[in-house]
Tab-separated table of C-alpha atoms and ligand atoms in Angstrom:
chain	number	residue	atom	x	y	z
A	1	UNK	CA	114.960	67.597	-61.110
A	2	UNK	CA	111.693	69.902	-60.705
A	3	UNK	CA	111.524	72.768	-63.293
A	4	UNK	CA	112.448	75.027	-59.642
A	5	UNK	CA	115.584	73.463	-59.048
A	6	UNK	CA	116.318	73.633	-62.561
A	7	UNK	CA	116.287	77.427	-62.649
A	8	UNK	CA	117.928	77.925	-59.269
A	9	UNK	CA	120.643	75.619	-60.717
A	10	UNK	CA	120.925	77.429	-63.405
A	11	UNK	CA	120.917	80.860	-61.915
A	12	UNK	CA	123.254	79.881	-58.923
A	13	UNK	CA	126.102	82.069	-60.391
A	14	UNK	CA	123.859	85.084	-60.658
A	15	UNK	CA	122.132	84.118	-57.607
A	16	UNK	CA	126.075	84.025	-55.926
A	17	UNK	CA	126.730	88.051	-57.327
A	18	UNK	CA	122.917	89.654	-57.401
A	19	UNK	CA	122.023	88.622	-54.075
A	20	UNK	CA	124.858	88.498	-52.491
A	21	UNK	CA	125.571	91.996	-52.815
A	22	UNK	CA	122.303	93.156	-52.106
A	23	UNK	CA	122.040	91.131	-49.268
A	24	UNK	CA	125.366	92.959	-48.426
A	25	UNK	CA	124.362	96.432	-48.715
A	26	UNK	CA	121.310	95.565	-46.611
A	27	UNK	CA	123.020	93.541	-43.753
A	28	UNK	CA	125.610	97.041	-43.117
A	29	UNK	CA	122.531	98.979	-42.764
A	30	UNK	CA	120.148	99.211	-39.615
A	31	UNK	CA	117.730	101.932	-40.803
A	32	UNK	CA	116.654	102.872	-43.938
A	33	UNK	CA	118.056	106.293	-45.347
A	34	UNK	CA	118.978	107.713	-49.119
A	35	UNK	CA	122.477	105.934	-48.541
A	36	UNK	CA	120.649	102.828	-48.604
A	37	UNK	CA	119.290	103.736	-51.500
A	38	UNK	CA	122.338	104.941	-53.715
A	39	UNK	CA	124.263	101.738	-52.077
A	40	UNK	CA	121.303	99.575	-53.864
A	41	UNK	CA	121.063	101.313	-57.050
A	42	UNK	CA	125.025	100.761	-57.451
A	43	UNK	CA	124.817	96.482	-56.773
A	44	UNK	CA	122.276	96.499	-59.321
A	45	UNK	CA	124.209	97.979	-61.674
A	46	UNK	CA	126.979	96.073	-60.815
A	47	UNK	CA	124.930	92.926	-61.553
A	48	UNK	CA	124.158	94.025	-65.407
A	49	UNK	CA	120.846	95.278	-64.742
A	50	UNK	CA	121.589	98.253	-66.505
A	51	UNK	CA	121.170	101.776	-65.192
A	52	UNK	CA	117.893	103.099	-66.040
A	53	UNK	CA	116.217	99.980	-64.760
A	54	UNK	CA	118.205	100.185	-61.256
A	55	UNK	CA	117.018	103.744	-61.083
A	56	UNK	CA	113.507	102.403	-61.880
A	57	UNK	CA	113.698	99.946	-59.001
A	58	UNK	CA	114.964	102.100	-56.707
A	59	UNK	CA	112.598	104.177	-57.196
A	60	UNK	CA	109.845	101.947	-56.923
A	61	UNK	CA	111.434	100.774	-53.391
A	62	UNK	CA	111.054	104.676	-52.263
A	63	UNK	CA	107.698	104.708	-53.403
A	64	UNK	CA	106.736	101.271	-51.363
A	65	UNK	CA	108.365	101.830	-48.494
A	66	UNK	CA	106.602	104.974	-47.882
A	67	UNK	CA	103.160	103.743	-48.442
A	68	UNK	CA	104.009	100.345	-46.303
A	69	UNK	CA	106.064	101.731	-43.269
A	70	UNK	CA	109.024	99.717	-43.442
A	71	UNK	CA	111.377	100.471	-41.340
A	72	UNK	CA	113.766	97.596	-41.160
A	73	UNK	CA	116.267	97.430	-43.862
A	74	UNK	CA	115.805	93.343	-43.769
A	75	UNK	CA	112.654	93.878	-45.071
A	76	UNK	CA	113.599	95.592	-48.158
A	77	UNK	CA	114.668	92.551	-49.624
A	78	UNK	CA	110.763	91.249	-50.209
A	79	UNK	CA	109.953	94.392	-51.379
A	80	UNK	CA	112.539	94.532	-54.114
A	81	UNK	CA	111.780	90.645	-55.269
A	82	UNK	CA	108.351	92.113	-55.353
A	83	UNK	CA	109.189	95.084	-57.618
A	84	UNK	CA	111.358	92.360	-59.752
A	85	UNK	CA	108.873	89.680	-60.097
A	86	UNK	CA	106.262	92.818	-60.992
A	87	UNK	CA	108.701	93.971	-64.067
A	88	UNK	CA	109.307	91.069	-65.576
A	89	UNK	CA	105.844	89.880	-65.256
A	90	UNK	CA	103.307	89.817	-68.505
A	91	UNK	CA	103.235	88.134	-72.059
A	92	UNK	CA	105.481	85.399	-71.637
A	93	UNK	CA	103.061	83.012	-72.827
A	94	UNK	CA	103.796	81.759	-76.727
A	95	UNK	CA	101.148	83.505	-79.112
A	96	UNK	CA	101.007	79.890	-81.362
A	97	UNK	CA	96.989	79.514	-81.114
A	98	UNK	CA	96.415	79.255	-85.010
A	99	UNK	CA	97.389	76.313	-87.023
A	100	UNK	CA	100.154	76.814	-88.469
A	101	UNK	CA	102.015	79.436	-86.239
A	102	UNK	CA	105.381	80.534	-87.073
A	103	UNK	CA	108.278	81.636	-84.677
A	104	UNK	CA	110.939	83.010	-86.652
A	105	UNK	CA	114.201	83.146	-84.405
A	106	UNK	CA	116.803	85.545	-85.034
A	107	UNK	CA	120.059	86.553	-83.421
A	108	UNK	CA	123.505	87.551	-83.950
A	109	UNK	CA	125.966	84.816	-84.625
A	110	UNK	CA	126.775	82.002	-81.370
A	111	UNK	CA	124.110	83.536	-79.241
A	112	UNK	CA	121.987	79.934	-79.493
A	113	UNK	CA	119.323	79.876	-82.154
A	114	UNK	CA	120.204	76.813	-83.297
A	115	UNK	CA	120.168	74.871	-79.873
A	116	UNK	CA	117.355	76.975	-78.872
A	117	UNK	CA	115.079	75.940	-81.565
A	118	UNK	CA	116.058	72.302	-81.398
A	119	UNK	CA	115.015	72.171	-77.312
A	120	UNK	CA	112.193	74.623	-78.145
A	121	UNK	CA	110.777	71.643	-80.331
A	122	UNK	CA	111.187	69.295	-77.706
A	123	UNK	CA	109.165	71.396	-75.703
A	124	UNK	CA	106.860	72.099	-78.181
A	125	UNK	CA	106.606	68.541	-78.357
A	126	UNK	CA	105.832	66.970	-75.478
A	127	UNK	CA	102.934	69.752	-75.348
A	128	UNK	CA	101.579	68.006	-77.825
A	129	UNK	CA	102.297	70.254	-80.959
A	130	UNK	CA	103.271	68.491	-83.961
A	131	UNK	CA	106.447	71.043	-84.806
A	132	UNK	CA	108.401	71.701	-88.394
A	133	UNK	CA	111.563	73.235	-88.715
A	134	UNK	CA	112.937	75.663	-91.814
A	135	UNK	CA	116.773	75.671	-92.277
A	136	UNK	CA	116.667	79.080	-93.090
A	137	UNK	CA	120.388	79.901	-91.889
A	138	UNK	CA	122.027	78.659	-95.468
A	139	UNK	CA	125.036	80.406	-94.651
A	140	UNK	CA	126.705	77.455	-94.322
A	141	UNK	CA	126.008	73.935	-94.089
A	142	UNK	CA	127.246	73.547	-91.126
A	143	UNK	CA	124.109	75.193	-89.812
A	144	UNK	CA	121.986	73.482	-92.082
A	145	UNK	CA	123.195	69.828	-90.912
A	146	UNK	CA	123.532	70.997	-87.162
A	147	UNK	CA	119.725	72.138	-87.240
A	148	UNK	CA	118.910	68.488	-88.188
A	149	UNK	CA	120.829	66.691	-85.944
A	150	UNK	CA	118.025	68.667	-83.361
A	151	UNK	CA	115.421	67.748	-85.700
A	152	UNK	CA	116.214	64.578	-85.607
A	153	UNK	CA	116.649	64.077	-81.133
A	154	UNK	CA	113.354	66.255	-81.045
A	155	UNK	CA	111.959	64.130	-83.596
A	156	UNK	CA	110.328	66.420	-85.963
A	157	UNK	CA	110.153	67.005	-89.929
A	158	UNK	CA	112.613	69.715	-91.174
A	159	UNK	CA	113.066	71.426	-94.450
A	160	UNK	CA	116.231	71.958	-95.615
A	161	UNK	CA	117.403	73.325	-99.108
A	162	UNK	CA	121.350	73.564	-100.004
A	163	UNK	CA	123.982	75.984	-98.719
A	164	UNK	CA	123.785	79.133	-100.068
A	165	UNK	CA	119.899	78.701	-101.358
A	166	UNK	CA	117.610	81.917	-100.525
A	167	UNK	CA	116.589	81.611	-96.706
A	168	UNK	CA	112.939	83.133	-97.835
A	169	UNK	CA	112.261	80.288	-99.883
A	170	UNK	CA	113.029	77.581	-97.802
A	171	UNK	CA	110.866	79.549	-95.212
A	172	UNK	CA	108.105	79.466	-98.489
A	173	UNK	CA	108.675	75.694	-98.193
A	174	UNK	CA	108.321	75.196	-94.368
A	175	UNK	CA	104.935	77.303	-94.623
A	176	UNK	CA	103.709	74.962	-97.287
A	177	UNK	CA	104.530	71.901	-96.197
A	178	UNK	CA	103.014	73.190	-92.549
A	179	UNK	CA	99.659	73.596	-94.318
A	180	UNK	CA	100.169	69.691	-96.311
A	181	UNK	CA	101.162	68.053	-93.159
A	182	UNK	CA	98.902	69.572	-90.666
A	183	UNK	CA	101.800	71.334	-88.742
A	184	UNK	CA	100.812	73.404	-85.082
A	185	UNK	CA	104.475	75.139	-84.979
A	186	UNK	CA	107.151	76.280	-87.775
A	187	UNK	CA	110.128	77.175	-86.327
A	188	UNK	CA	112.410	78.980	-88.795
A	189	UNK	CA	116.196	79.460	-87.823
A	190	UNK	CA	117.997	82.104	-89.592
A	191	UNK	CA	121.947	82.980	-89.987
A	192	UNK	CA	123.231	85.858	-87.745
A	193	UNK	CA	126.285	86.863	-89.505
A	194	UNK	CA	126.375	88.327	-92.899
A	195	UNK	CA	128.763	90.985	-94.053
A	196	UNK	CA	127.338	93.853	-92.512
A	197	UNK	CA	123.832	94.962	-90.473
A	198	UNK	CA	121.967	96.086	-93.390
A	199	UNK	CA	122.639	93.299	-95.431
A	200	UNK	CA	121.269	90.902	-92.182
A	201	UNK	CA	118.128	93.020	-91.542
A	202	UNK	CA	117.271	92.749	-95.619
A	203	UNK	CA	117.244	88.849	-95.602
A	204	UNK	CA	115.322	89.149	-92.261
A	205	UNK	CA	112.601	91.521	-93.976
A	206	UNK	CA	112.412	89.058	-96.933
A	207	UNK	CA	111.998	86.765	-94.838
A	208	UNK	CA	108.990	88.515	-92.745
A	209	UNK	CA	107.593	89.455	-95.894
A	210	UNK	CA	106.811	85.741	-97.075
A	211	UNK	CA	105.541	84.744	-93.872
A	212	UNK	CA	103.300	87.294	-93.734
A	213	UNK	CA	101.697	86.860	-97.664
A	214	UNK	CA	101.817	82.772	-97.010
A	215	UNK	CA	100.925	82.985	-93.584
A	216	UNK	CA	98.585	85.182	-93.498
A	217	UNK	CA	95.737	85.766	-90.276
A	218	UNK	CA	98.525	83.407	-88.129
A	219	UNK	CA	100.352	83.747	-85.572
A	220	UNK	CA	103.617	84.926	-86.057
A	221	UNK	CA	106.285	85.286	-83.153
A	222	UNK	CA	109.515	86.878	-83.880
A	223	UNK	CA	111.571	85.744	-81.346
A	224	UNK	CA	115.746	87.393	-80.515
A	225	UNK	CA	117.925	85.189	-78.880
A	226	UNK	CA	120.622	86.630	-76.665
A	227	UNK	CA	123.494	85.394	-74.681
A	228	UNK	CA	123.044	86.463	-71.184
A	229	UNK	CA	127.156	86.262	-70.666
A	230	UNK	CA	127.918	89.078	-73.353
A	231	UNK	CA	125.481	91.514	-70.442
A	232	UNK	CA	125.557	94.705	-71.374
A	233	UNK	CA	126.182	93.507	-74.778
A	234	UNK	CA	122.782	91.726	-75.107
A	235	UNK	CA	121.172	94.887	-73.805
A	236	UNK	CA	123.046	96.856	-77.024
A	237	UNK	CA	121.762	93.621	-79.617
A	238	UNK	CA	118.403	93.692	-78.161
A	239	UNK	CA	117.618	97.612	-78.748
A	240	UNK	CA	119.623	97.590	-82.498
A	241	UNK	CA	117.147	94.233	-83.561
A	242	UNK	CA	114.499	95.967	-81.864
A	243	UNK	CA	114.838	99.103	-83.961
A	244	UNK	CA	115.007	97.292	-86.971
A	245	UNK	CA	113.233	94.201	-86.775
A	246	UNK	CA	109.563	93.876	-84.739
A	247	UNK	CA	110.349	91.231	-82.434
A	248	UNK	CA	107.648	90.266	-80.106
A	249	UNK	CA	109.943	87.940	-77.622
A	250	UNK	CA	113.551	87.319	-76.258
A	251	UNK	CA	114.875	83.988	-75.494
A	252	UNK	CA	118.189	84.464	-73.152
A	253	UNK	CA	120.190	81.914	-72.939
A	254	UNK	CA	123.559	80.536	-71.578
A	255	UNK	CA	121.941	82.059	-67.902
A	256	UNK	CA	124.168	78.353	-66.053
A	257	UNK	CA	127.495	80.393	-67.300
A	258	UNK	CA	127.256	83.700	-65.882
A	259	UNK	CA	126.865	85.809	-63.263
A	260	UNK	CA	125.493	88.690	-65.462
A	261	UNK	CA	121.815	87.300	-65.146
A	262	UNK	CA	120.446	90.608	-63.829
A	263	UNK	CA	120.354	91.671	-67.420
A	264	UNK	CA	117.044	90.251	-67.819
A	265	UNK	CA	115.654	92.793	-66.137
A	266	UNK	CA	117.150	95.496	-67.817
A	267	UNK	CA	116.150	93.947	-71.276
A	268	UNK	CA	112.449	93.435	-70.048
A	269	UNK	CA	112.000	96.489	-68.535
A	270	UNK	CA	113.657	99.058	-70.966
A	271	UNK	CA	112.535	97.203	-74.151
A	272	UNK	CA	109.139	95.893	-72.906
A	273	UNK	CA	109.657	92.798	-75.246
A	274	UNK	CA	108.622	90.033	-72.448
A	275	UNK	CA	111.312	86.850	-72.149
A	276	UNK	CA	109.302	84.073	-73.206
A	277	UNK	CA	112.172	81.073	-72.348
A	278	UNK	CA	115.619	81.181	-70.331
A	279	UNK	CA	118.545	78.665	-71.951
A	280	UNK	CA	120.407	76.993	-68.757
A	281	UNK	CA	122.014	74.163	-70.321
A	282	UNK	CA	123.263	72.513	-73.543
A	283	UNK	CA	120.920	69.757	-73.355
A	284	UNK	CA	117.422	69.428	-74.889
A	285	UNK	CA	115.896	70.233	-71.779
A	286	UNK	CA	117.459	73.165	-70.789
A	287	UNK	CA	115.061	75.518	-71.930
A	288	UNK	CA	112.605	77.117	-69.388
A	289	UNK	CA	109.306	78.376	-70.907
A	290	UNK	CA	110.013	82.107	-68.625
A	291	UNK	CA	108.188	82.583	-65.177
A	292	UNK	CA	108.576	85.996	-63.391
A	293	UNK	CA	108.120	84.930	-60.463
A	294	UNK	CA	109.953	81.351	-60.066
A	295	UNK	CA	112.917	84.089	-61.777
A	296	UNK	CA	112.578	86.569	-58.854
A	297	UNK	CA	112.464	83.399	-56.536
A	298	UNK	CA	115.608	81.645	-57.742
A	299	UNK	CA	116.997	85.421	-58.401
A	300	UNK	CA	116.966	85.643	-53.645
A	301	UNK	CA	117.252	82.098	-53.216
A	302	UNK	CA	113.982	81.237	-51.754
A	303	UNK	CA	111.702	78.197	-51.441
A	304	UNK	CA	108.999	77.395	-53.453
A	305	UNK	CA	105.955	75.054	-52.793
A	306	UNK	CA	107.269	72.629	-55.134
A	307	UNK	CA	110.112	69.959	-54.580
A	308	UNK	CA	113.374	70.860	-53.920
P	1	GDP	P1	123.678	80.137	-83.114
P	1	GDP	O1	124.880	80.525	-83.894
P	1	GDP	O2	122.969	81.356	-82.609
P	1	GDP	O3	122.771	79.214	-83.856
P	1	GDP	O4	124.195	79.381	-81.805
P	1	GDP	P2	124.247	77.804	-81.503
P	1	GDP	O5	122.879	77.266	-81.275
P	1	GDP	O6	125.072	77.135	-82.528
P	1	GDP	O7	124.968	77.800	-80.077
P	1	GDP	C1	126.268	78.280	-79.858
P	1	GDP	C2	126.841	77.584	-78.628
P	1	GDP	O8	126.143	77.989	-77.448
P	1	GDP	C3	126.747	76.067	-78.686
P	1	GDP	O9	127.949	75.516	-78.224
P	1	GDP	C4	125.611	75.744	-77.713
P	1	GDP	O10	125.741	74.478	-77.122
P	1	GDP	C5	125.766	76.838	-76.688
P	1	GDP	N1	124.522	77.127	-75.956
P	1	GDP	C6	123.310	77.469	-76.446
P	1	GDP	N2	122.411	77.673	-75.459
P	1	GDP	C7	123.060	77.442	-74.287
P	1	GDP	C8	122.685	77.503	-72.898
P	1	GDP	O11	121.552	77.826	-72.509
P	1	GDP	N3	123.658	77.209	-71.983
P	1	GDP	C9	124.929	76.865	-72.355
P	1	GDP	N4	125.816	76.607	-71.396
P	1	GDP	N5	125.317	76.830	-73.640
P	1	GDP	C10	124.403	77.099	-74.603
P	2	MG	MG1	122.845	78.558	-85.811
């Protein structure tokens, strides 16, 4: 399956809500008027973008359609995948160019760290980056042994200490045996449930804390993982980590198993953290590295150049 198809696989039950009731709200309508408008605004917020960004769009469509002349509600439609593919657009690339880089990936608990990190190897991987992971969720060992069953189907290293060991030093022993082994990537998972918020964001600043002193002049992405089916809820996670932890990029996954997909927009455009992947599947390839455009595209349901 082309990496197209894949998304527009994935996104089908998003695809089924979003555009459906956009398409909707523009089929009933023959000219364009502020009831067109207000009927927009509401399907987008009906499809978990959130309401500030379906304001934003809408008011964006206002704007265009004024300095294009459109008259025919059909052709709103392009300009709103326009406006979409426009917000999501910009730093969605990986920042790994030094040797080691680090991508620390946090989240609350069940979101898909874990999985993301192993198929985020594999990626990794077959780019030709010789990847190590850090079992830094010793919460339980569970996690620990779970993390190296993706180790071992990506096939890359991973350092592991006991349950219960302090996460910041098996991160101190990732970084260093990075820099022995000649590592590109170090990808350290982390536990998402501890008793309470503070106690979380403390282990996470320990942990930033050692990557920055042993990592020092690399690249460092801090990446939040959210579950696109919680909507609304993954809008809430995203601003509370952003507050207290400086992430630089949000992986959403679980995007096959909802229609709430239309929060991506919301998250990229009210936190300006740019998605850098998209989860749409359990297996180690379902993991898209993000593209704004391809999104918007599967988002209306249209063709692309490539295979279908
Ligand atoms: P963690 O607690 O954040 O580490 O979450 P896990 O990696 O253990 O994942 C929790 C569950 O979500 C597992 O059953 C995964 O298979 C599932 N999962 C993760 N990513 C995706 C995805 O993109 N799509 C689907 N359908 N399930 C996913
Ligand atoms: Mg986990």
């Amino acid at each position: 399956m082309g990496i197209f198809s894949k998304i527009k696989d994935g996104l089908k039950k998003t695809r089924d809500s979003f555009a459906g009731k956009v398409e909707q709200v523009l089929r009933s309508f023959t000219k364009i008027d502020e009831e067109l408008f207000e009927e927009l605004e509401e399907s987008l917020i009906m499809s978990d973008v959130g309401m500030v960004t379906a304001e934003h769009i809408c008011d964006e469509l206002r704007r265009r359609i004024k300095e294009t002349g459109v008259t025919d509600a059909a052709e709103v439609r392009g300009l709103m995948k326009e406006i979409i593919a426009g917000m999501l657009d910009g730093g969605q690339e990986l920042n790994i160019r030094t040797k080691p880089s680090v991508i620390l990936v946090i989240g609350v608990n069940g979101v898909g760290k874990t999985t993301t990190i192993g198929k985020m190897a594999y990626d990794l991987t077959s780019r030709g980056k010789k990847v190590l992971l850090g079992a830094a969720d010793t919460f339980r060992a569970a996690a620990i042994d779970q993390l190296q069953i993706w180790a071992d189907r990506a096939g890359v290293d991973i350092i592991r200490h006991s349950e219960g060991s302090d996460p910041a030093a098996v991160v101190f022993d990732a970084l260093q045996a990075a820099k022995s082994r000649h590592a590109d990537v170090v990808i350290c998972d982390t536990a998402g449930r501890l008793h309470n918020k503070k106690n979380l964001m403390d282990e996470l600043s320990k942990i930033t804390r050692v990557i920055s002193r042993e990592a020092e002049g690399c690249d460092v992405e801090v990446l939040l993982v959210l579950d696109a089916t919680t909507g609304q809820n993954a809008l809430n996670q995203a601003r509370q980590f952003k507050e207290a932890a400086g992430i630089t990029g949000i992986v959403l996954t679980k995007l096959d198993g909802t229609a709430r997909g239309g929060v991506v927009i919301g998250i990229r455009e009210e936190l300006q953290v740019p998605i850098k992947y998209i989860g749409v599947g359990e297996k180690i390839d379902d993991l898209q590295p993000f593209d704004a455009q391809d999104f918007a595209n599967a988002l209306f349901d249209d063709e692309t150049g490539e295979n279908q």
